[in-house]
CSV table of C-alpha atoms in Angstrom, one decimal:
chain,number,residue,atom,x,y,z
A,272,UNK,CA,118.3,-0.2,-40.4
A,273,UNK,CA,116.9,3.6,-39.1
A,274,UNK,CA,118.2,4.8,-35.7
A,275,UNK,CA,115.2,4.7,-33.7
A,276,UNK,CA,114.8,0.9,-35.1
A,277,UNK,CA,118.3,0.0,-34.1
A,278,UNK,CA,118.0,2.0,-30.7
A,279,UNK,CA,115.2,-0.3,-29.9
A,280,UNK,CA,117.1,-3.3,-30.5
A,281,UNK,CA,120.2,-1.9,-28.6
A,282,UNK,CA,117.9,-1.2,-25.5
A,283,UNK,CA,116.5,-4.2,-25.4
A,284,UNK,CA,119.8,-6.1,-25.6
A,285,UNK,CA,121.6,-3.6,-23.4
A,286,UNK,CA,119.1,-3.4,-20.7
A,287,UNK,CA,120.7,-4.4,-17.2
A,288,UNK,CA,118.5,-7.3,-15.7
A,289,UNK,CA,116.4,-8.0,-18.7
A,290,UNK,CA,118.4,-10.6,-20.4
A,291,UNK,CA,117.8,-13.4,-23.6
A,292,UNK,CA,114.8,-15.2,-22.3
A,293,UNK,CA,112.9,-12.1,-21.0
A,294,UNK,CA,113.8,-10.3,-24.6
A,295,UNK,CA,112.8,-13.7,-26.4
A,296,UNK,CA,109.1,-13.3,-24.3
A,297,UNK,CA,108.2,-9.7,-25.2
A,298,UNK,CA,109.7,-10.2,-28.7
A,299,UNK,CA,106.9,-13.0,-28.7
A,300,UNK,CA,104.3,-11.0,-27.0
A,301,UNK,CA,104.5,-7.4,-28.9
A,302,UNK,CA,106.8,-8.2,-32.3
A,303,UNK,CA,109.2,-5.8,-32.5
A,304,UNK,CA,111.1,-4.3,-29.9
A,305,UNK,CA,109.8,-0.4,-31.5
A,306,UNK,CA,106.2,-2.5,-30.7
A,307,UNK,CA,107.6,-3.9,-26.6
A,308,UNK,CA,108.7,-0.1,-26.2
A,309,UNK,CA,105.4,1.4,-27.3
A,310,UNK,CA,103.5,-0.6,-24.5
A,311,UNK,CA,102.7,0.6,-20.4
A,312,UNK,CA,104.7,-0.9,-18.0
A,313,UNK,CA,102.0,-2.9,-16.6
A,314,UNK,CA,102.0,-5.1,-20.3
A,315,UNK,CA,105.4,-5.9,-19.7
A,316,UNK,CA,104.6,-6.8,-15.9
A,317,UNK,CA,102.2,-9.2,-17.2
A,318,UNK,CA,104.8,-11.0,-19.9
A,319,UNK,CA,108.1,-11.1,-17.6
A,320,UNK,CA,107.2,-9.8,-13.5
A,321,UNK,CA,108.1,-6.5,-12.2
A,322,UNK,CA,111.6,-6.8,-11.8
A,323,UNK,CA,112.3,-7.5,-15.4
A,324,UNK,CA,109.6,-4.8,-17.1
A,325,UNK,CA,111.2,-2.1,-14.0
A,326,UNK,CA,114.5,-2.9,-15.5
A,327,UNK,CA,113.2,-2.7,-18.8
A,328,UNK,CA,112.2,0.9,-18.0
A,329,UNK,CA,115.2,1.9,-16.8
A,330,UNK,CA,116.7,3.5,-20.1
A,331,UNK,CA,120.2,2.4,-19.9
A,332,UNK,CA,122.4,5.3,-19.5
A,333,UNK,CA,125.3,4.7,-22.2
A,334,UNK,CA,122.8,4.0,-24.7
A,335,UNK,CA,122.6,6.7,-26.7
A,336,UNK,CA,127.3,6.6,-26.6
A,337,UNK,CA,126.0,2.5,-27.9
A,338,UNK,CA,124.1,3.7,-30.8
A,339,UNK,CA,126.6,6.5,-31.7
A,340,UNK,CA,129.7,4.0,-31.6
A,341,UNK,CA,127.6,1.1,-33.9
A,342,UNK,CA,126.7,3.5,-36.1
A,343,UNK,CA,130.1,4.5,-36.8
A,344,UNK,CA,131.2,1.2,-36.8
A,345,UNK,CA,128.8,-0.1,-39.4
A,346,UNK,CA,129.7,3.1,-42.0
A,347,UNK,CA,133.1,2.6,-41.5
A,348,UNK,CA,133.1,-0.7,-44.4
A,349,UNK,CA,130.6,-2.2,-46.9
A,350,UNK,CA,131.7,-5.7,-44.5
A,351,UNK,CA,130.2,-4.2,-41.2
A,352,UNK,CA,126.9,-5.9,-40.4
A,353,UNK,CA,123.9,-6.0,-37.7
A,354,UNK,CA,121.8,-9.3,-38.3
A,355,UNK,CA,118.9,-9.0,-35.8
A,356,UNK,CA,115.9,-12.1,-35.1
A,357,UNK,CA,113.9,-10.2,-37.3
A,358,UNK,CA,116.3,-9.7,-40.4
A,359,UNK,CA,115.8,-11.7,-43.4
A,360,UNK,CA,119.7,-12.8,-43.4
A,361,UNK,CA,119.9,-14.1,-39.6
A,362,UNK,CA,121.0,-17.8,-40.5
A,363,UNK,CA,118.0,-19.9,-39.7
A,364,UNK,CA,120.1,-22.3,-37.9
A,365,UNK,CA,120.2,-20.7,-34.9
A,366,UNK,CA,116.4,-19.6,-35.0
A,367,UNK,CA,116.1,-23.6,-34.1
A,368,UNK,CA,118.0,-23.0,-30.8
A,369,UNK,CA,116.8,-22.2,-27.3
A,370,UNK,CA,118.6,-19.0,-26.8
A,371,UNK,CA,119.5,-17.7,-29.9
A,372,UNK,CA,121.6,-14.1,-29.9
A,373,UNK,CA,119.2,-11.2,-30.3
A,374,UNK,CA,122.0,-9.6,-32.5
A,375,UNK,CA,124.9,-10.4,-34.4
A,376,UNK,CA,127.4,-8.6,-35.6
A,377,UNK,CA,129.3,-9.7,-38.6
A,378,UNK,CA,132.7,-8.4,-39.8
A,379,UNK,CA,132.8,-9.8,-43.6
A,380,UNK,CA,130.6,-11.7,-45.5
A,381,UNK,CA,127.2,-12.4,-44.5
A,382,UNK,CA,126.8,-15.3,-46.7
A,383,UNK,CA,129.5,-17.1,-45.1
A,384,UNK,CA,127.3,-17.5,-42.6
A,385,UNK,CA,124.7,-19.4,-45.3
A,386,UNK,CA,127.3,-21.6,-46.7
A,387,UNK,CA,125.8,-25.0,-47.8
A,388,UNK,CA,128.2,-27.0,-46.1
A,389,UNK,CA,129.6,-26.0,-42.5
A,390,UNK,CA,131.5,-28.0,-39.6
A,391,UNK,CA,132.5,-26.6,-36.8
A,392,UNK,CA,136.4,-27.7,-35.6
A,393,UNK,CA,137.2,-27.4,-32.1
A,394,UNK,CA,139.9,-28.3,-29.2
A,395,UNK,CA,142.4,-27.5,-27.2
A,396,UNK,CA,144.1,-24.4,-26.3
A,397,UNK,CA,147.2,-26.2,-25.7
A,398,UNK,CA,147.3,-28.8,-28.2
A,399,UNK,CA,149.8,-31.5,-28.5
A,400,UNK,CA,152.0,-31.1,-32.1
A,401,UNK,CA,150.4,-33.5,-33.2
A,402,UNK,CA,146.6,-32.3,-32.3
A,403,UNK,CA,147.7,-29.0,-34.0
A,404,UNK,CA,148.6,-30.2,-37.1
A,405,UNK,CA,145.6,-32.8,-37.2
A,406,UNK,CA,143.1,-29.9,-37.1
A,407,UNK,CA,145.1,-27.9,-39.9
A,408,UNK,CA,145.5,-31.2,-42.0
A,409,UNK,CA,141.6,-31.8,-41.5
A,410,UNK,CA,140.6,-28.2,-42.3
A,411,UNK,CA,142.6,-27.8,-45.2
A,412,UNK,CA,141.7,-30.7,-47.1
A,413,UNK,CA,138.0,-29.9,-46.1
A,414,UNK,CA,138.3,-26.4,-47.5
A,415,UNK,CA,139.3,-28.3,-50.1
A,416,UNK,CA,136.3,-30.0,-50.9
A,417,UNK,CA,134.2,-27.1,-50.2
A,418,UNK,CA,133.2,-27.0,-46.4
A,419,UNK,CA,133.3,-23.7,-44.4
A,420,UNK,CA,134.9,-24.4,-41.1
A,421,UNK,CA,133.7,-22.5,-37.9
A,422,UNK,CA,135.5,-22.7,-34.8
A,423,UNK,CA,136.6,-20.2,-32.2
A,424,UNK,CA,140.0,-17.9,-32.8
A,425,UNK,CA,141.3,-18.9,-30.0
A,426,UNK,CA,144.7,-21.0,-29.7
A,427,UNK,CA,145.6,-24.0,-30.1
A,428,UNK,CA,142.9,-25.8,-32.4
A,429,UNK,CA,141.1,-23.2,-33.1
A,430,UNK,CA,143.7,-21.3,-34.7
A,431,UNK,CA,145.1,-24.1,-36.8
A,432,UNK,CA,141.2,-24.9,-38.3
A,433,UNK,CA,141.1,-21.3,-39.5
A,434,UNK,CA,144.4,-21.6,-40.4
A,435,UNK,CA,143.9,-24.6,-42.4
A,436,UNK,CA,140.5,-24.0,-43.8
A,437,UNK,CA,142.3,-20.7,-45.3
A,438,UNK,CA,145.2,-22.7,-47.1
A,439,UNK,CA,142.3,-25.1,-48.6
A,440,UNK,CA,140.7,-22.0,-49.9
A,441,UNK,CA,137.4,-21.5,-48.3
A,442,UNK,CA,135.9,-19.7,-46.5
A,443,UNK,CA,136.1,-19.8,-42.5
A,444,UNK,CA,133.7,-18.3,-40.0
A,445,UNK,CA,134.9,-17.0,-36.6
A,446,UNK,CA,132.6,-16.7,-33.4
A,447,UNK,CA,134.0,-14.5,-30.9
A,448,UNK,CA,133.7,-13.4,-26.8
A,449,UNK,CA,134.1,-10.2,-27.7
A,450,UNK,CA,133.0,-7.0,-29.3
A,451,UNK,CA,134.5,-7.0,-33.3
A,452,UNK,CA,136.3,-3.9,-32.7
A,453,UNK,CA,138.9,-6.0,-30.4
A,454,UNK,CA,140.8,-9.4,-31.5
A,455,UNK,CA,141.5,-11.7,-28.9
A,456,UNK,CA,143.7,-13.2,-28.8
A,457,UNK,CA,146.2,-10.4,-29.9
A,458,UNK,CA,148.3,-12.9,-31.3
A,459,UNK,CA,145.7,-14.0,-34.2
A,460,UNK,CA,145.3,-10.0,-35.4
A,461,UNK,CA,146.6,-11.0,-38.7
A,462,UNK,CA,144.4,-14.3,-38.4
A,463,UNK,CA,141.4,-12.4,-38.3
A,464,UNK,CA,142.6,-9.8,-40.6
A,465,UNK,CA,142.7,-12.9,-43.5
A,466,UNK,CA,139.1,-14.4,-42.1
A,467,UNK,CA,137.0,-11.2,-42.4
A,468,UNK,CA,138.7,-11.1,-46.0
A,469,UNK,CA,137.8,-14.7,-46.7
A,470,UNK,CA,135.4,-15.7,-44.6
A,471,UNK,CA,133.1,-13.6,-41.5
A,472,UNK,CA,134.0,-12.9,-37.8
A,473,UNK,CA,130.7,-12.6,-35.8
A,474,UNK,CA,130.0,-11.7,-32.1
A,475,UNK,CA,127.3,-11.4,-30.3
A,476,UNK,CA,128.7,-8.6,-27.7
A,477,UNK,CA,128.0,-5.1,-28.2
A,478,UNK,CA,131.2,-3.2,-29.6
A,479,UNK,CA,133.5,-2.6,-26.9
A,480,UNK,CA,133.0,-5.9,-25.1
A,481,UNK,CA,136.4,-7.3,-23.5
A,482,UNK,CA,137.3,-10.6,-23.3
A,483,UNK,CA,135.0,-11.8,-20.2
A,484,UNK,CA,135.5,-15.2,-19.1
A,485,UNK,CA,131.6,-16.2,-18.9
A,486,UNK,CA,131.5,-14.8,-22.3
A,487,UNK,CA,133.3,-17.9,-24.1
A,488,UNK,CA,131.3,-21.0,-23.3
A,489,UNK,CA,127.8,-18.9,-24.4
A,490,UNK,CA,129.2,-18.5,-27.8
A,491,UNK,CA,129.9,-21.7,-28.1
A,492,UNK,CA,126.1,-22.6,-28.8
A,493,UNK,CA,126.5,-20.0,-32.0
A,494,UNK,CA,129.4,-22.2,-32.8
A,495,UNK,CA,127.7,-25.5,-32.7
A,496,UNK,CA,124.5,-23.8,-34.0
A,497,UNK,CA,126.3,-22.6,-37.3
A,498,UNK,CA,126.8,-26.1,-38.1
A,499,UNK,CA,126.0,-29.0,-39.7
A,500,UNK,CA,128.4,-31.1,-37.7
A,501,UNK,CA,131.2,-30.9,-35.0
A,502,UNK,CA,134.6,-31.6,-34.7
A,503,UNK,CA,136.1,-32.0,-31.9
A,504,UNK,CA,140.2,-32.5,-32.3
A,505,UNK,CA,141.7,-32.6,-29.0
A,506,UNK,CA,140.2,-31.8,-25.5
A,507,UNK,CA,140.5,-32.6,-21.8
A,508,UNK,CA,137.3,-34.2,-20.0
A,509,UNK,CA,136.7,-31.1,-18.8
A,510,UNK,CA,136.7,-28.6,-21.5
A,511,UNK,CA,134.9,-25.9,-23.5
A,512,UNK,CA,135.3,-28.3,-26.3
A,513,UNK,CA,133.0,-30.6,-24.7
A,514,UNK,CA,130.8,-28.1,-24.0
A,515,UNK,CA,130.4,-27.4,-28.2
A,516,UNK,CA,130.0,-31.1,-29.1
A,517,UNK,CA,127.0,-31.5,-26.2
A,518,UNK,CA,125.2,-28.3,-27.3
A,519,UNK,CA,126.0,-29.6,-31.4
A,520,UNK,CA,124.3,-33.1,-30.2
A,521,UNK,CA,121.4,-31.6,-28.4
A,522,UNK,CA,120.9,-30.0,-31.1
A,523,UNK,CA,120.7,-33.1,-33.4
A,524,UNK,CA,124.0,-32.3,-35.1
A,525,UNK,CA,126.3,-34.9,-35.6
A,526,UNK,CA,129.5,-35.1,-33.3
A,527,UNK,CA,133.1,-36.3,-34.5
A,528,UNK,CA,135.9,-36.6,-32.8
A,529,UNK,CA,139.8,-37.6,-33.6
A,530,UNK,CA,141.4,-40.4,-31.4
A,531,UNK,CA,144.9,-40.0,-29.9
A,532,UNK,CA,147.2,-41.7,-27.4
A,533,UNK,CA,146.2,-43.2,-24.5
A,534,UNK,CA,148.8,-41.3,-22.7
A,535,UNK,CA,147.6,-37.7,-24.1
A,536,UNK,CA,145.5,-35.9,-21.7
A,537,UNK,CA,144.1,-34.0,-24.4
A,538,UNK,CA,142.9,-36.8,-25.9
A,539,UNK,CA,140.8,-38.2,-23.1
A,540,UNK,CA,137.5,-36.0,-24.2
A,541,UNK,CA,137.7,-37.0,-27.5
A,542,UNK,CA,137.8,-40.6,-26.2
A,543,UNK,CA,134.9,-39.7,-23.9
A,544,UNK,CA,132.9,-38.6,-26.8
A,545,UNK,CA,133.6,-41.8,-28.7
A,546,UNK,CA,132.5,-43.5,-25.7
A,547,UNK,CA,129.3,-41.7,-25.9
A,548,UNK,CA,128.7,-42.4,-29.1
A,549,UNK,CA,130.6,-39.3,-31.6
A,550,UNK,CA,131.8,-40.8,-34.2
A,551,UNK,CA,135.3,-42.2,-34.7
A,552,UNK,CA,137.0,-40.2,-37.8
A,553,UNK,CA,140.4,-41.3,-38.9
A,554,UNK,CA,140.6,-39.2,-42.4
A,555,UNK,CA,138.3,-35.7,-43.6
A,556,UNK,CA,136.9,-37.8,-45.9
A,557,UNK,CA,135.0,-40.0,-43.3
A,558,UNK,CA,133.4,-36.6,-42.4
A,559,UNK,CA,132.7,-35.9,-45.9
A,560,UNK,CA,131.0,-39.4,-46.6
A,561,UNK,CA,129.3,-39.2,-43.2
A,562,UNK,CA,127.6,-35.6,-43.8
A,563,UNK,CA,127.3,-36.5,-47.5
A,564,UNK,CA,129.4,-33.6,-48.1
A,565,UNK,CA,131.3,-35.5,-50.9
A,566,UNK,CA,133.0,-33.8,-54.0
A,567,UNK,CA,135.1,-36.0,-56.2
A,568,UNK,CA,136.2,-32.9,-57.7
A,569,UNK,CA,137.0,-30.9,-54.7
A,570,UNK,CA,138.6,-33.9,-53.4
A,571,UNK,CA,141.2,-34.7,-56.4
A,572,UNK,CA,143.9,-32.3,-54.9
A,573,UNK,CA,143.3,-33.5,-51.2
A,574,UNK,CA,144.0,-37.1,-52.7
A,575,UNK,CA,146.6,-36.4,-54.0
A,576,UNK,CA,148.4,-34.3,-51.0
A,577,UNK,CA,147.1,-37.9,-49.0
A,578,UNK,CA,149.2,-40.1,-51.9
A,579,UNK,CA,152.4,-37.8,-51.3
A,580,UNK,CA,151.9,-38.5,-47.3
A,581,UNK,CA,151.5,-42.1,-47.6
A,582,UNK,CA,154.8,-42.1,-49.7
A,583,UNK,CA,156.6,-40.1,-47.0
A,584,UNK,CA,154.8,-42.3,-44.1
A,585,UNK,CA,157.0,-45.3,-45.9
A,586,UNK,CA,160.0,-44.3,-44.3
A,587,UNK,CA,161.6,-46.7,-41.9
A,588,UNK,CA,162.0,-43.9,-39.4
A,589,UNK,CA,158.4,-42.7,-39.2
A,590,UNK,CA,157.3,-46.3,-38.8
A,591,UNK,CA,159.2,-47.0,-36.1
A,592,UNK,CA,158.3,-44.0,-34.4
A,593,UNK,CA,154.9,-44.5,-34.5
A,594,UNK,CA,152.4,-41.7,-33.0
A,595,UNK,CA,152.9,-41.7,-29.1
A,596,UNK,CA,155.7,-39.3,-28.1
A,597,UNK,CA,159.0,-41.4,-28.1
A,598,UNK,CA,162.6,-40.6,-26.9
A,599,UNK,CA,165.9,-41.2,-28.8
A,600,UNK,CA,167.3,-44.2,-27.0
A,601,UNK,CA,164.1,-46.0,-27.7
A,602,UNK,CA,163.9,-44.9,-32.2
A,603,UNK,CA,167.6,-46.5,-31.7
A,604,UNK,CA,166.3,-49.3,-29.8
A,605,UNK,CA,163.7,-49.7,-32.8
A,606,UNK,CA,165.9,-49.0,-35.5
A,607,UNK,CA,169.4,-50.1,-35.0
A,608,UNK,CA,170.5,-46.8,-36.4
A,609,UNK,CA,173.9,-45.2,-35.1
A,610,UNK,CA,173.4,-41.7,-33.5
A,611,UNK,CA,175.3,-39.6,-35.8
A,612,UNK,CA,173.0,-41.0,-38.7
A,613,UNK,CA,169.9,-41.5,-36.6
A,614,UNK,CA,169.9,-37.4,-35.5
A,615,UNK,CA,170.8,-36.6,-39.1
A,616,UNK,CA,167.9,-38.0,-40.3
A,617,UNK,CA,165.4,-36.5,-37.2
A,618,UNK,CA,166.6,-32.9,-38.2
A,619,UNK,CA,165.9,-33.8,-42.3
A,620,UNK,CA,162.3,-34.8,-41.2
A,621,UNK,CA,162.0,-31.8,-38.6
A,622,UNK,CA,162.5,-29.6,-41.3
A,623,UNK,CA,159.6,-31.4,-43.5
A,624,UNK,CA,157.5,-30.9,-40.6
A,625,UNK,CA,156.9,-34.8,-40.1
A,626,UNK,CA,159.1,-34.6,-36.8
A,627,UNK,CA,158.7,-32.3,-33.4
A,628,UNK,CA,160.3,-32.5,-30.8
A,629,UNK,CA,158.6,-32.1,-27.3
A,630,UNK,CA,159.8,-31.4,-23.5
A,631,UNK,CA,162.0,-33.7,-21.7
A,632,UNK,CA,163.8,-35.0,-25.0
A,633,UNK,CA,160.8,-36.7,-26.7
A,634,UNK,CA,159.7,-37.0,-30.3
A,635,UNK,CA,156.6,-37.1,-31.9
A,636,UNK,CA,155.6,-37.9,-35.2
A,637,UNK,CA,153.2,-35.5,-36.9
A,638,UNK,CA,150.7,-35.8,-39.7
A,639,UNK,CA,147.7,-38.6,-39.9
A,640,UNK,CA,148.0,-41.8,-38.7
């Protein structure tokens, strides 16, 4: 893309006061923003009202510092992209939307953005142990069958469906609330380091952008967009989460969602969802099967990862724990096992990673129920 092309897609995305839907109107009225900035002032008065067009006209100061620091940015790698409305790659998906982003930035590849089979995974920040590993357990044998998972960065969830997705070996597509020279959180730098290798990280911020509060629900609708279904892990009633699995339905996208224990408050969105009528998923392949996203191929190492878990779920330990957080009087209660022998054992399967323990002295079995 030429400079003065770019510039005219920068103003009219940087322009205080003008925002998506004005943009969206001229774009519609004129074509291309080097066509909205060729008219009078009166012609956008006519499309969006004086304050808009005066705001319009109001070149924003920092523009030309903008343009210098995304061309930089863009010949610094081979993986730096701009994908505007008008570019040939913008995924189509989000064409369909109400609002979609002007511009997108991608750090990685572009076709992971195009990838045949897509479902976003999303939840908690503050997951219980056993909502973390359910979203990695889900991505991974997903990835494994082919799927590119899309979900957030953030913690909790988020994290553990990259996470997961990577380990299954495909790729995994980031959508950020900030510009793509800053990682938030710090914590998944090395996170985001492995999906721009594998996968794409994509904003819709100008380079630069912090991480603004407001900034996270709006790209959850890029999220949900991106995909051909949503998963929805773990979540309060009141939650960004929920927020992704209304804009995925409005959207005619199927909504999933994971049940837990009655007695996890982040499990009480995905029980609202159910309610609501997401679908119930117990197992990736109900997703699969649902989205007809079924491999038998892909699937034969996920199977057999499922066989070894169903061997270890045979223990009379994990079966008496069952899935609800549970303290160690009560697994001797169940069990009749003596202490010595009974913590013995907790610490063998805490090291498998079947076992964590939780505040207060409680247990929790981890893996799928």
């Amino acid at each position: 893309m030429l400079r003065p092309e770019l510039a005219a897609w920068m103003r009219l995305l940087l322009s205080p006061g003008v925002g998506l839907e004005s943009a969206r109107k001229l774009l519609a009225a004129f074509g291309l923003p080097e066509a909205i900035f060729a008219q009078p002032l009166a012609a956008w008065q006519t499309v969006v009202g004086a304050r808009a067009a005066n705001a319009l006209d109001a070149r924003p100061e920092d523009l030309d510092t903008q343009i210098d620091r995304l061309l930089a940015w863009l010949d610094a790698g081979a993986d730096h992209h701009v994908l505007t409305l008008g570019d040939p790659l913008y995924p189509s998906e989000l064409l369909q939307m109400a609002d979609p982003p002007l511009m997108l930035y991608v750090l990685g590849s572009v076709q992971a953005l195009h990838h045949p089979r897509r479902l976003a995974i999303v939840g908690s920040r503050n997951p219980t142990p056993q909502g973390e590993a359910n979203a990695r357990q889900f991505a991974q044998a997903l990835g494994q069958a082919g799927v590119c998972v899309v979900s957030g960065l953030a913690l909790g969830v988020d994290g553990a469906a990259h996470d997961g997705a990577l380990l299954g070996g495909a790729p995994t597509v980031a959508v950020v609330g900030t510009g793509l020279d800053r990682v938030y959180p710090k914590r998944h730098l090395a996170l985001a380091h492995r999906i721009a290798q594998h996968g794409a990280i994509v904003s819709e911020y100008p380079l630069g952008t912090p991480a603004l509060a407001a900034n996270f629900p709006q790209r959850n609708r890029i999220i949900a967009g991106l995909s051909q279904g949503t998963l929805v892990v773990e979540a309060a009633v009141k939650s960004g989460s929920l927020i992704t699995a209304r804009l995925a339905a409005e959207q005619g996208r199927d909504v999933f969602a994971i049940p837990g224990s009655i007695h996890a408050p982040q499990a009480r969105g995905c029980h609202a969802l159910i309610r609501q009528g997401a679908k119930l998923v117990e197992s990736a392949q109900d997703i699969l099967e649902d989205l007809r996203f079924t491999d038998p191929e892909a699937l034969g190492n996920a199977t057999a990862e499922d066989d070894d878990t169903a061997t270890r779920d045979e223990d009379a330990l994990l079966q008496a724990m069952g899935y609800d957080p549970v303290s160690l009087d009560a697994l001797q209660a169940r069990t009749g096992m003596d202490t010595a022998h009974l913590q013995a054992r907790l610490l063998e399967l805490e090291l498998q990673g079947d076992v964590a323990r939780l505040p207060g002295g409680l247990l929790q079995r981890l893996g799928q129920g």
